[in-house]
Each structure stands twice: as C-alpha cells, then as structure tokens.
C-alpha cells in the first residue's frame, strides 16, 4: 500500500525537491496546460516535472507506473483524500479532482455541476481528439499524404465543434455563463492550439466563430493562464 511520495516509482526518475507539494508530470501541450493553468488559478503549491517526448520519457517504466496509458499530464497529490497520497492521470479527471478538492471553479449547485461535467466531457471526447487529428494531418506527417480526405474529415468535424461552441457562447462570457470554470480551462487551450501551434485557423474558417474568438481572447488575458501556458518550462 503506497503511503508516502517516496513509495511511488516515478519519484526515482523525477525526484521531488518539495515532497509536501503536489507533483505535476507534464509538458506545455493543450492537455498538459489545462492542469498547470488550474493550479495557477488556484494558487496551490506544486512542483512541475518535464516529461520529454524527445527522449520518450512518457514510455519509461517510471512514468508508466503512474500512468499506464503513457500520456501527460499526471499528478501525485501528497495530501489526497483522507490525507493519503493520490496518483491521478487524465487531464479531465485531474481538473475535476482539483476543483472539488478546493471548492473553486466548479458550481456548487448540483445541476450546474453536471453542466460543467458535460462540457469537460465534450472537450475530452470531441474537441481534443478532433482538433488533435486535424493538427496531425495539417501540420505534421499527415500533411504529406496525397489523399486529403482524412484531413478534410477532421476539418469538417472541427468546424462543427466550433459551431457548437459559438452558438453556446452567444450572450454569455464563459462556458457556464457568468462564472469562469474548469469547463473553460478544458476547452480553450485546445482552441488556442488549433489556430496557433497547428496554424489551422484559415483552414477551419475561424473568423466565422466570433463568440469563440471573444472568449478565447478573454481566456488568454488571464494572468494565471499566461503563467500556466509556460509550465513546465
């Protein structure tokens, strides 16, 4: 039974200088920065460890011992439920856990909490996978494929998802209305990546989605978002 931070094999590869703090294993990708942004918004003490894809850190035995799916981000909270360490992977699950742990960026009303959950799931099941596939076919190796039908499939689906967001955001400042929440922290790093790093704004006709652009602009202006986007350095 794991009872202390040192009992986790991952700490052999990434030693904790501050074992009393939450340990974050990540990269500044859309999924990675979701967690660092929330940690910055919450002001929770944490220690960030870079999981380098260049050296296949995510495939190392130490990392896989924490996340068998070998994806970032993952965390160990030394002060988890009952005061015992909690290891957790999947960015959506980590967002939900941290919001519940602190009682912030998640509505207290039960119905509104489920609305938050549905939009986090919308990002995890739709926005992330579809935008990510579009990035592969537009920016990375897939761009060299002569057959453009796979790319165009993801362009069409990304446009559809942007349309869903655009309609939903009309007349309200954030995903859940007036209150900024983990739903925004889940969705907007991926929107930013789509038009920024992937360079797919023109491809998806992003100018047509004025409401999404408006909220993205507000999101990236938040100081905690700006800090979280750089973690781990």
Short mmCIF file of C-alpha atoms in Angstrom, two decimals:
data_model
loop_
_atom_site.label_atom_id
_atom_site.label_comp_id
_atom_site.label_asym_id
_atom_site.label_seq_id
_atom_site.Cartn_x
_atom_site.Cartn_y
_atom_site.Cartn_z
CA UNK A 1 0.00 0.00 0.00
CA UNK A 2 1.50 3.32 -1.11
CA UNK A 3 1.56 5.72 1.83
CA UNK A 4 4.28 8.30 1.08
CA UNK A 5 5.52 10.11 -2.01
CA UNK A 6 8.78 8.15 -1.96
CA UNK A 7 6.83 4.92 -2.42
CA UNK A 8 5.91 5.95 -5.98
CA UNK A 9 8.47 4.60 -8.51
CA UNK A 10 8.17 7.76 -10.62
CA UNK A 11 9.98 9.76 -7.95
CA UNK A 12 13.16 7.78 -8.70
CA UNK A 13 13.30 9.36 -12.17
CA UNK A 14 11.86 12.74 -11.15
CA UNK A 15 12.88 13.31 -7.52
CA UNK A 16 10.68 15.69 -5.54
CA UNK A 17 12.56 18.68 -4.16
CA UNK A 18 9.39 19.69 -2.32
CA UNK A 19 7.62 16.43 -1.39
CA UNK A 20 4.94 18.29 0.54
CA UNK A 21 3.71 19.89 -2.71
CA UNK A 22 1.53 18.45 -5.43
CA UNK A 23 3.72 16.83 -8.09
CA UNK A 24 2.86 17.54 -11.74
CA UNK A 25 4.32 15.47 -14.59
CA UNK A 26 3.60 17.25 -17.82
CA UNK A 27 4.52 19.24 -20.93
CA UNK A 28 3.03 22.54 -22.21
CA UNK A 29 0.65 20.82 -24.64
CA UNK A 30 -3.11 21.58 -24.67
CA UNK A 31 -3.82 18.72 -22.27
CA UNK A 32 -0.81 19.49 -20.10
CA UNK A 33 -1.52 23.19 -19.65
CA UNK A 34 -5.11 22.54 -18.60
CA UNK A 35 -3.75 21.29 -15.27
CA UNK A 36 -0.99 23.89 -14.85
CA UNK A 37 -3.46 26.68 -15.63
CA UNK A 38 -5.88 25.43 -12.97
CA UNK A 39 -3.04 25.05 -10.46
CA UNK A 40 -2.00 28.65 -11.17
CA UNK A 41 -5.60 29.86 -10.88
CA UNK A 42 -5.94 28.07 -7.54
CA UNK A 43 -2.59 29.20 -6.19
CA UNK A 44 -1.84 25.67 -4.98
CA UNK A 45 1.82 24.92 -4.26
CA UNK A 46 3.06 22.43 -6.84
CA UNK A 47 6.26 21.11 -8.37
CA UNK A 48 6.38 20.61 -12.13
CA UNK A 49 8.43 17.88 -13.81
CA UNK A 50 9.01 17.92 -17.56
CA UNK A 51 8.15 14.65 -19.31
CA UNK A 52 10.14 14.97 -22.52
CA UNK A 53 8.68 13.33 -25.61
CA UNK A 54 12.04 13.87 -27.36
CA UNK A 55 13.59 11.22 -25.11
CA UNK A 56 10.40 9.13 -24.77
CA UNK A 57 10.10 9.85 -21.06
CA UNK A 58 6.40 9.03 -21.33
CA UNK A 59 7.30 5.43 -22.22
CA UNK A 60 9.68 4.95 -19.30
CA UNK A 61 8.84 2.35 -16.68
CA UNK A 62 8.76 5.07 -14.04
CA UNK A 63 6.19 7.17 -15.88
CA UNK A 64 4.07 4.19 -16.90
CA UNK A 65 3.97 3.17 -13.23
CA UNK A 66 1.97 6.37 -12.68
CA UNK A 67 0.01 6.42 -15.95
CA UNK A 68 -0.34 3.07 -17.72
CA UNK A 69 -1.70 4.97 -20.73
CA UNK A 70 1.68 6.76 -21.04
CA UNK A 71 0.17 10.19 -21.69
CA UNK A 72 0.67 13.51 -19.94
CA UNK A 73 -0.39 15.04 -17.64
CA UNK A 74 -0.37 13.06 -14.42
CA UNK A 75 -0.17 14.14 -10.81
CA UNK A 76 0.57 12.87 -7.34
CA UNK A 77 -1.13 14.84 -4.59
CA UNK A 78 0.64 14.00 -1.30
CA UNK A 79 -2.40 15.36 0.54
CA UNK A 80 -5.13 13.41 -1.19
CA UNK A 81 -8.41 12.11 0.24
CA UNK A 82 -8.02 11.10 3.85
CA UNK A 83 -4.61 12.75 3.93
CA UNK A 84 -3.10 9.95 1.82
CA UNK A 85 -1.23 10.43 -1.47
CA UNK A 86 -3.38 10.25 -4.58
CA UNK A 87 -2.00 9.45 -8.04
CA UNK A 88 -4.18 10.53 -10.94
CA UNK A 89 -4.00 10.69 -14.73
CA UNK A 90 -6.34 12.02 -17.47
CA UNK A 91 -6.49 15.81 -17.59
CA UNK A 92 -10.28 15.99 -17.25
CA UNK A 93 -10.24 13.83 -14.13
CA UNK A 94 -7.44 15.94 -12.66
CA UNK A 95 -9.38 19.17 -13.33
CA UNK A 96 -12.44 17.73 -11.62
CA UNK A 97 -10.44 16.46 -8.65
CA UNK A 98 -8.63 19.76 -8.04
CA UNK A 99 -11.82 21.79 -8.40
CA UNK A 100 -13.63 19.55 -5.91
CA UNK A 101 -10.66 19.49 -3.53
CA UNK A 102 -10.56 23.29 -3.36
CA UNK A 103 -14.23 24.11 -3.92
CA UNK A 104 -13.34 26.52 -6.73
CA UNK A 105 -14.05 26.87 -10.47
CA UNK A 106 -16.90 24.38 -10.16
CA UNK A 107 -20.52 25.35 -9.37
CA UNK A 108 -21.97 24.39 -6.01
CA UNK A 109 -25.46 23.88 -7.45
CA UNK A 110 -25.80 20.16 -8.32
CA UNK A 111 -27.44 20.73 -11.72
CA UNK A 112 -24.83 23.32 -12.69
CA UNK A 113 -22.06 20.90 -11.67
CA UNK A 114 -23.40 18.36 -14.13
CA UNK A 115 -23.48 21.05 -16.81
CA UNK A 116 -19.79 21.69 -16.06
CA UNK A 117 -19.10 17.98 -16.33
CA UNK A 118 -20.86 17.70 -19.68
CA UNK A 119 -18.68 20.43 -21.21
CA UNK A 120 -15.50 18.90 -19.81
CA UNK A 121 -16.61 15.61 -21.39
CA UNK A 122 -17.39 17.48 -24.63
CA UNK A 123 -13.80 18.66 -24.74
CA UNK A 124 -12.31 15.30 -23.78
CA UNK A 125 -14.38 13.27 -26.23
CA UNK A 126 -14.71 15.76 -29.10
CA UNK A 127 -12.63 18.91 -29.15
CA UNK A 128 -9.34 17.34 -28.08
CA UNK A 129 -9.36 14.26 -30.31
CA UNK A 130 -10.74 16.04 -33.38
CA UNK A 131 -8.52 19.12 -33.16
CA UNK A 132 -5.55 16.85 -32.47
CA UNK A 133 -6.20 14.73 -35.56
CA UNK A 134 -6.58 17.86 -37.65
CA UNK A 135 -3.22 19.03 -36.31
CA UNK A 136 -1.63 15.75 -37.40
CA UNK A 137 -3.00 15.95 -40.93
CA UNK A 138 -2.37 19.69 -41.34
CA UNK A 139 0.95 20.32 -39.55
CA UNK A 140 2.75 17.04 -39.01
CA UNK A 141 3.45 13.90 -41.05
CA UNK A 142 -0.12 13.65 -42.32
CA UNK A 143 0.30 16.83 -44.35
CA UNK A 144 2.37 14.85 -46.86
CA UNK A 145 -0.45 12.40 -47.59
CA UNK A 146 -1.65 12.85 -51.14
CA UNK A 147 -5.18 11.80 -50.20
CA UNK A 148 -6.71 14.82 -48.40
CA UNK A 149 -9.94 13.09 -47.40
CA UNK A 150 -8.72 12.25 -43.86
CA UNK A 151 -7.67 15.86 -43.31
CA UNK A 152 -10.93 17.19 -44.71
CA UNK A 153 -12.92 14.88 -42.44
CA UNK A 154 -11.29 16.44 -39.38
CA UNK A 155 -11.63 19.94 -40.81
CA UNK A 156 -15.38 19.39 -41.15
CA UNK A 157 -15.74 17.95 -37.67
CA UNK A 158 -13.60 20.70 -36.12
CA UNK A 159 -15.78 23.30 -37.81
CA UNK A 160 -18.88 21.58 -36.48
CA UNK A 161 -17.50 21.60 -32.94
CA UNK A 162 -16.52 25.26 -33.23
CA UNK A 163 -20.09 25.95 -34.36
CA UNK A 164 -21.43 24.20 -31.27
CA UNK A 165 -19.19 26.34 -29.06
CA UNK A 166 -20.01 29.53 -30.96
CA UNK A 167 -23.74 29.05 -30.54
CA UNK A 168 -23.40 28.09 -26.89
CA UNK A 169 -21.26 31.12 -26.03
CA UNK A 170 -23.54 33.70 -27.63
CA UNK A 171 -24.67 36.17 -24.97
CA UNK A 172 -22.55 34.78 -22.13
CA UNK A 173 -18.96 35.46 -21.06
CA UNK A 174 -17.92 31.88 -20.24
CA UNK A 175 -18.90 28.27 -20.90
CA UNK A 176 -21.16 28.13 -17.82
CA UNK A 177 -22.48 31.67 -18.09
CA UNK A 178 -21.13 34.37 -15.80
CA UNK A 179 -18.73 32.13 -13.86
CA UNK A 180 -15.31 31.11 -15.18
CA UNK A 181 -14.82 27.38 -14.56
CA UNK A 182 -12.91 24.22 -15.38
CA UNK A 183 -15.09 23.95 -18.50
CA UNK A 184 -13.26 26.98 -19.91
CA UNK A 185 -9.90 25.63 -18.74
CA UNK A 186 -10.64 22.37 -20.56
CA UNK A 187 -11.81 23.87 -23.87
CA UNK A 188 -9.76 26.95 -24.63
CA UNK A 189 -6.18 25.60 -24.57
CA UNK A 190 -7.31 23.38 -27.45
CA UNK A 191 -8.90 26.27 -29.35
CA UNK A 192 -5.72 28.29 -28.87
CA UNK A 193 -3.62 25.39 -30.13
CA UNK A 194 -5.80 24.84 -33.18
CA UNK A 195 -5.30 28.34 -34.54
CA UNK A 196 -1.84 28.90 -33.02
CA UNK A 197 0.53 25.95 -32.96
CA UNK A 198 -1.39 23.94 -35.55
CA UNK A 199 -1.86 27.00 -37.77
CA UNK A 200 -5.30 25.79 -38.85
CA UNK A 201 -7.30 28.98 -38.32
CA UNK A 202 -7.76 29.73 -42.02
CA UNK A 203 -8.39 26.07 -42.80
CA UNK A 204 -11.36 25.90 -40.41
CA UNK A 205 -12.58 29.41 -41.17
CA UNK A 206 -12.02 30.55 -37.60
CA UNK A 207 -13.05 34.12 -38.42
CA UNK A 208 -16.63 32.85 -38.68
CA UNK A 209 -16.69 31.94 -34.98
CA UNK A 210 -16.68 35.37 -33.36
CA UNK A 211 -18.04 34.20 -30.00
CA UNK A 212 -15.30 31.58 -29.65
CA UNK A 213 -12.67 34.19 -30.54
CA UNK A 214 -14.11 36.61 -27.97
CA UNK A 215 -13.91 34.11 -25.12
CA UNK A 216 -10.51 32.83 -26.22
CA UNK A 217 -9.22 36.41 -26.06
CA UNK A 218 -10.59 36.82 -22.53
CA UNK A 219 -9.13 33.46 -21.51
CA UNK A 220 -5.56 34.14 -22.64
CA UNK A 221 -5.57 37.56 -20.97
CA UNK A 222 -5.89 35.99 -17.53
CA UNK A 223 -2.53 36.19 -15.68
CA UNK A 224 -2.84 32.63 -14.33
CA UNK A 225 -3.47 31.34 -17.86
CA UNK A 226 -0.38 33.13 -19.14
CA UNK A 227 1.71 31.56 -16.39
CA UNK A 228 0.21 28.10 -16.79
CA UNK A 229 0.86 28.05 -20.53
CA UNK A 230 4.61 28.06 -19.81
CA UNK A 231 4.61 25.08 -17.41
CA UNK A 232 6.79 23.12 -17.25
CA UNK A 233 9.43 25.43 -18.66
#
